[in-house]
GROMACS .gro file of C-alpha atoms in nm:
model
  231
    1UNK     CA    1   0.000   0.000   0.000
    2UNK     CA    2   0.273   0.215   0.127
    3UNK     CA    3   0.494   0.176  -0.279
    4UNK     CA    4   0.125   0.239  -0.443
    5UNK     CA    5   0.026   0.558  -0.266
    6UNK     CA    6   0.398   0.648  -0.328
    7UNK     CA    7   0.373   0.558  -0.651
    8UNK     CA    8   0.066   0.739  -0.769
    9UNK     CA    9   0.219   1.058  -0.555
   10UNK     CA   10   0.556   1.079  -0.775
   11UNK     CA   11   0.290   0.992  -1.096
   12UNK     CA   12   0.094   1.295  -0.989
   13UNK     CA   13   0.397   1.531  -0.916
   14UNK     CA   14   0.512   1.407  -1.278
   15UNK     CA   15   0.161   1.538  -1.441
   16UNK     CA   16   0.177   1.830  -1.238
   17UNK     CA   17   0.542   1.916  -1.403
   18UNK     CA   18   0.453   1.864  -1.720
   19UNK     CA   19   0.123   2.056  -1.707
   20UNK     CA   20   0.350   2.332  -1.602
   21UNK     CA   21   0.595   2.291  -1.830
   22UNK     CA   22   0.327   2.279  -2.154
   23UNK     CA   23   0.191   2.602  -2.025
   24UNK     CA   24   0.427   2.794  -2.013
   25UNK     CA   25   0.532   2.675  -2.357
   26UNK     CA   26   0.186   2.794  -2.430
   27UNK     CA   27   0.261   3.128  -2.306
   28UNK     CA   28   0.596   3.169  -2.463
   29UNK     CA   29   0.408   3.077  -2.790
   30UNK     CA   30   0.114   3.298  -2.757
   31UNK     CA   31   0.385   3.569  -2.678
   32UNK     CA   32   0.553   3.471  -3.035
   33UNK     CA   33   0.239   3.485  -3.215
   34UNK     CA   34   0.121   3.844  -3.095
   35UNK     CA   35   0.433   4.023  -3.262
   36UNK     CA   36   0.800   4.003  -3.357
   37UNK     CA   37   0.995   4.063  -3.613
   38UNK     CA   38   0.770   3.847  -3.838
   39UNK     CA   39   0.447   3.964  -3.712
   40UNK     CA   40   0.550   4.305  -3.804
   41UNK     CA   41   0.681   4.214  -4.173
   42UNK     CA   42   0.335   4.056  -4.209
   43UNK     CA   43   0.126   4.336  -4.085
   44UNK     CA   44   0.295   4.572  -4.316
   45UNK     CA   45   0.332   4.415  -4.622
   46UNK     CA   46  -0.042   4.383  -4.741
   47UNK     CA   47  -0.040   4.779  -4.665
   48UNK     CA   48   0.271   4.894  -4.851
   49UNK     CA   49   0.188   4.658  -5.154
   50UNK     CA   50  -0.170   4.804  -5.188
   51UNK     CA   51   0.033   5.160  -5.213
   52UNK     CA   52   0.272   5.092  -5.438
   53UNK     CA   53   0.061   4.901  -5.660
   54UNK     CA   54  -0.241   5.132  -5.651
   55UNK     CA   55   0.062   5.413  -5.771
   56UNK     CA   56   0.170   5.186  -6.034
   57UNK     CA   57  -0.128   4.989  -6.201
   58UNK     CA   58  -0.417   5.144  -6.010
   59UNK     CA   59  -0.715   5.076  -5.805
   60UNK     CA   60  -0.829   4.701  -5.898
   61UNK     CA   61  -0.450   4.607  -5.956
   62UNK     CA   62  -0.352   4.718  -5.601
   63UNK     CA   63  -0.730   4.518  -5.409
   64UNK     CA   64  -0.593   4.230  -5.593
   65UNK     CA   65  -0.223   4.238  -5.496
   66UNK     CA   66  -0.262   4.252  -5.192
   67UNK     CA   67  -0.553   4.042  -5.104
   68UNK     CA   68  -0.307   3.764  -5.304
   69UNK     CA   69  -0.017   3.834  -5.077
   70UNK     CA   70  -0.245   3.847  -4.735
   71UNK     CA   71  -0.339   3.490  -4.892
   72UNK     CA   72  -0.025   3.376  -4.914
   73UNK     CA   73   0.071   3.496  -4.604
   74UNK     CA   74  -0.199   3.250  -4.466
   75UNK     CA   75  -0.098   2.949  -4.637
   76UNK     CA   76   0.289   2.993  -4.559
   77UNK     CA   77   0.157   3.052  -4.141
   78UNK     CA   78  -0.067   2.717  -4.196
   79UNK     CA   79   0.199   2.584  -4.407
   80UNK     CA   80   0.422   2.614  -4.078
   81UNK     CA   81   0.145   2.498  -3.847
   82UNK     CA   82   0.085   2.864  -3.631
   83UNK     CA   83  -0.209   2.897  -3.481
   84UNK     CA   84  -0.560   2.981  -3.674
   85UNK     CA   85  -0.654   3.305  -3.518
   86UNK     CA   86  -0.376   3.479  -3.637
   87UNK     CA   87  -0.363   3.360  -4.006
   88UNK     CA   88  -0.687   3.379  -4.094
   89UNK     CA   89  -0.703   3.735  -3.869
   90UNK     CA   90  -0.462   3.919  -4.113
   91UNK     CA   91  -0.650   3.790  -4.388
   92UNK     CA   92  -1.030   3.885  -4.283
   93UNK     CA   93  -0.879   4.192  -4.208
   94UNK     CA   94  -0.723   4.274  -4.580
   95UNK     CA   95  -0.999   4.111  -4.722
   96UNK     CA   96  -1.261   4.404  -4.604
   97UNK     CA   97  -1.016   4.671  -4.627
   98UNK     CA   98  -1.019   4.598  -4.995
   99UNK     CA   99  -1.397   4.509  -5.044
  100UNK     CA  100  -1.486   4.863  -4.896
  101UNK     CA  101  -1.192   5.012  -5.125
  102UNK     CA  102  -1.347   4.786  -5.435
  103UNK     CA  103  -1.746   4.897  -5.313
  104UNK     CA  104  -1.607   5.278  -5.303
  105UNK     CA  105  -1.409   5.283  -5.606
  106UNK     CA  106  -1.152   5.511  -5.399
  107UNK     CA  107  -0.779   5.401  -5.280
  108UNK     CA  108  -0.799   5.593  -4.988
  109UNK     CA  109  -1.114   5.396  -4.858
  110UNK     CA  110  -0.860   5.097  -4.806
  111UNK     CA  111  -0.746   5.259  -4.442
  112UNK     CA  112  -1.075   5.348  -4.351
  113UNK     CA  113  -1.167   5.077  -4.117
  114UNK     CA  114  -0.881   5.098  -3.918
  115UNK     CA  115  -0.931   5.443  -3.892
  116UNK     CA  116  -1.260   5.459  -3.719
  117UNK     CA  117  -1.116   5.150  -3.519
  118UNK     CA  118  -0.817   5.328  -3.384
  119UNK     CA  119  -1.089   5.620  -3.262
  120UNK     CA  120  -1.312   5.324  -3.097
  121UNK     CA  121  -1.022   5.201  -2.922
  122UNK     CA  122  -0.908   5.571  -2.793
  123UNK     CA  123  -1.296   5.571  -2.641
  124UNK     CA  124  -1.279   5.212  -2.511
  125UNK     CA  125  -0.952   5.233  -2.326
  126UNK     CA  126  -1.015   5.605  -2.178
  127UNK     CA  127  -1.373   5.501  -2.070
  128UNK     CA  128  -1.259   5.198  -1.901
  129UNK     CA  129  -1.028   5.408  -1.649
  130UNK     CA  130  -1.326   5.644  -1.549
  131UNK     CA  131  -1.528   5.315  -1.533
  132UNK     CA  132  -1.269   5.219  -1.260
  133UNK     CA  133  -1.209   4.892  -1.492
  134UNK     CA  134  -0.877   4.985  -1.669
  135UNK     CA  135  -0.897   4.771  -1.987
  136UNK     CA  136  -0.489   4.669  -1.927
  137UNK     CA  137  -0.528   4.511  -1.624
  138UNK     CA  138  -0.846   4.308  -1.741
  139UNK     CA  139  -0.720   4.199  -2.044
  140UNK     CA  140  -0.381   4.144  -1.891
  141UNK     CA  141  -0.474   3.966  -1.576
  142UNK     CA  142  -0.747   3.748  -1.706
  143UNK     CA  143  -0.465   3.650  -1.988
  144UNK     CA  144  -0.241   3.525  -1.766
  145UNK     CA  145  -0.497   3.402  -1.506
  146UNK     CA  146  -0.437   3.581  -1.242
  147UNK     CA  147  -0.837   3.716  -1.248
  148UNK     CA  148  -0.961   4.030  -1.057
  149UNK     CA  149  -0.722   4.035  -0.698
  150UNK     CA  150  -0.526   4.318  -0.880
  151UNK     CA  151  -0.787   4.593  -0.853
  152UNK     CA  152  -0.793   4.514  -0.431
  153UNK     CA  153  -0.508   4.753  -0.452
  154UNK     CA  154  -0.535   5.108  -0.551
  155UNK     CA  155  -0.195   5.162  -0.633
  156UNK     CA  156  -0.211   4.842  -0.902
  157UNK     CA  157  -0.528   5.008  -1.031
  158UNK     CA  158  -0.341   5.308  -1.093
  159UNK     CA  159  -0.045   5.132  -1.260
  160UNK     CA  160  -0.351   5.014  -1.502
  161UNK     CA  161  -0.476   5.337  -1.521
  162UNK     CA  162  -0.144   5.447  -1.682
  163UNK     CA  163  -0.105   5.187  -1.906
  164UNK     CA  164  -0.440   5.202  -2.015
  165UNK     CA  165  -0.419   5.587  -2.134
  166UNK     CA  166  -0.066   5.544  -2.250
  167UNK     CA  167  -0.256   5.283  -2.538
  168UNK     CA  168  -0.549   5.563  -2.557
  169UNK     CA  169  -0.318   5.807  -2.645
  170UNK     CA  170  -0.204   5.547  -2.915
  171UNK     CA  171  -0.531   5.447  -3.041
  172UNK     CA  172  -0.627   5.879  -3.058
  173UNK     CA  173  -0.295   5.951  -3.235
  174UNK     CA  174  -0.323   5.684  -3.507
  175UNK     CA  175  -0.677   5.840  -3.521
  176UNK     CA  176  -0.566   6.198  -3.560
  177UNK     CA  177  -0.255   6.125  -3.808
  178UNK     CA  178  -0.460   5.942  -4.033
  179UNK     CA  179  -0.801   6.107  -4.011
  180UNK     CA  180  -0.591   6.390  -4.131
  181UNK     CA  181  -0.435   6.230  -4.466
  182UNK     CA  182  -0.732   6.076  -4.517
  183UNK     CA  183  -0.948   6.447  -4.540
  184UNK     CA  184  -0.635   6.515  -4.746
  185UNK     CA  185  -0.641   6.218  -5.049
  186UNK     CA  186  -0.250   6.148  -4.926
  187UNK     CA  187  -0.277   5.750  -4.975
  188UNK     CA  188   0.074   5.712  -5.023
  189UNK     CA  189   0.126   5.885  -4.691
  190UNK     CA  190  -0.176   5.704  -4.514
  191UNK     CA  191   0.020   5.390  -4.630
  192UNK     CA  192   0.322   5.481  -4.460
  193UNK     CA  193   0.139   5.616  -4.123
  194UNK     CA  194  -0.028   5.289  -4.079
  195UNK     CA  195   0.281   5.099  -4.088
  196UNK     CA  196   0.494   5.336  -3.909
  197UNK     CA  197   0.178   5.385  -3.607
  198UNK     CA  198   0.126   4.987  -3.596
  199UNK     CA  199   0.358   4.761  -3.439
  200UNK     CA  200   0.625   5.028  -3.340
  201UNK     CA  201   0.394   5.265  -3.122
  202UNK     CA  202   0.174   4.925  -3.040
  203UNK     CA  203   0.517   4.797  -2.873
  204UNK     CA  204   0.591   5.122  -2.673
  205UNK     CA  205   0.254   5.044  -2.536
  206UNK     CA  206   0.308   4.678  -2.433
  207UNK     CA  207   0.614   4.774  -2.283
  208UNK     CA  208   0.421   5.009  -2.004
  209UNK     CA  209   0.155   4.753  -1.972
  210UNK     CA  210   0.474   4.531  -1.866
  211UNK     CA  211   0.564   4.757  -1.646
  212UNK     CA  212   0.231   4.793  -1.505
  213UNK     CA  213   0.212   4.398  -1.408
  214UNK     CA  214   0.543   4.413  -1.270
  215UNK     CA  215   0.490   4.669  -1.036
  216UNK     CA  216   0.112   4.561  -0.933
  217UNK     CA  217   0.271   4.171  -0.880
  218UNK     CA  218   0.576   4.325  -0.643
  219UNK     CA  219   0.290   4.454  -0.457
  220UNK     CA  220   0.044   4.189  -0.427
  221UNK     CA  221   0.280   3.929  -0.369
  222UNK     CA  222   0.407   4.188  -0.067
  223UNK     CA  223   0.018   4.207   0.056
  224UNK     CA  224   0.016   3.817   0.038
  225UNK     CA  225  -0.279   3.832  -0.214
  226UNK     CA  226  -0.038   3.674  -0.488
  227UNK     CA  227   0.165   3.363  -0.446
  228UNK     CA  228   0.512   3.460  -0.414
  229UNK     CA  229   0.632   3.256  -0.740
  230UNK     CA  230   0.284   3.358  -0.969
  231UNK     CA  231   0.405   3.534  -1.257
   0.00000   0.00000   0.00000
């Protein structure tokens, strides 16, 4: 009895390890998936092809470049077995870009989507602080399961707080920049702006949400209301 119990103890420990070491491979690939070097080559290209074609052969020309290369973007991320979401993401997304660009008949229609976006996500993020529900610490926290003990503490709230207007101001920036070219017909430039106020200013943004859970796990693991070895 005595070499079972033991038995099924070290079997359990065992599972336990390994659970812990697939998740945080999950994690680390998650992590890879949401950006990177790659991530940013393949968020930009479907953008500076549509420019550089629409200058070259036109309207149609341009809609049809770069829906091809967002498609074969696609297969070469399924080709290398990455996950689903992202793939087929990129693609959805160039897809309606160039459908409302097609349906208007104007190049500068291509952007327009993530235009209004970028101003919905300046209202989300800012509305969530005064809300006392700062969208970085939700999305955050309930990413990396750590749920809703950070807002018990009013200085990690206020880390959140930060981090959440600090990607406001990104969002309203990206709004204003490109509102602008777009009122001004500058495709070429609205091209360059999208690329340029993407993944860059996107990262500067992560990096202060980082910051944020750093500072708000210091202090909960202090208060005891985080286990000391919870990342």
């Amino acid at each position: 009895m005595i070499t079972v119990n033991t038995t099924i103890t070290e079997e359990s420990a065992t599972d336990m390890q390994a659970n812990r070491t697939t998740g945080h491979r999950q994690k680390k690939s998650a992590l890879e998936q949401a950006g990177g070097t790659k991530g940013m080559v393949y968020s930009a290209m479907p953008a500076l092809t549509f420019v550089v074609a629409n200058n070259a052969r036109g309207l149609k020309f341009a809609i049809i470049a770069s829906v091809a290369l967002a498609l074969g973007i696609t297969v070469e991320r399924l080709a290398r077995k990455e996950s689903l979401a992202p793939a087929f993401g990129g693609l959805f997304g160039v897809a309606i870009a160039a459908g409302v660009a097609w349906w208007t008949g104007s190049a500068k229609d291509y952007f327009v989507i993530g235009i209004w976006a970028s101003l919905a996500g300046a209202i989300a993020f800012t509305a969530s602080v005064f809300a006392r529900w700062p969208l970085a610490g939700l999305i955050w926290n309930s990413a990396t399961g750590k749920g809703h003990v950070w807002r018990a503490d009013k200085y990690s709230r206020l880390y959140y707080d930060i981090a959440t207007l600090v990607l406001a101001a990104i969002f309203a920036a990206r709004f204003a920049v490109q509102q602008y070219l777009y009122q001004a017909d500058e495709v070429g430039s609205l091209g360059v702006a999208k690329i340029l106020m993407g993944y860059p200013l996107l990262g500067i943004g992560l990096l202060v949400v980082a910051w944020a859970a750093r500072a708000s796990d210091k202090r909960l693991k202090t208060a005891g209301l985080l286990p000391a070895g919870r990342r």
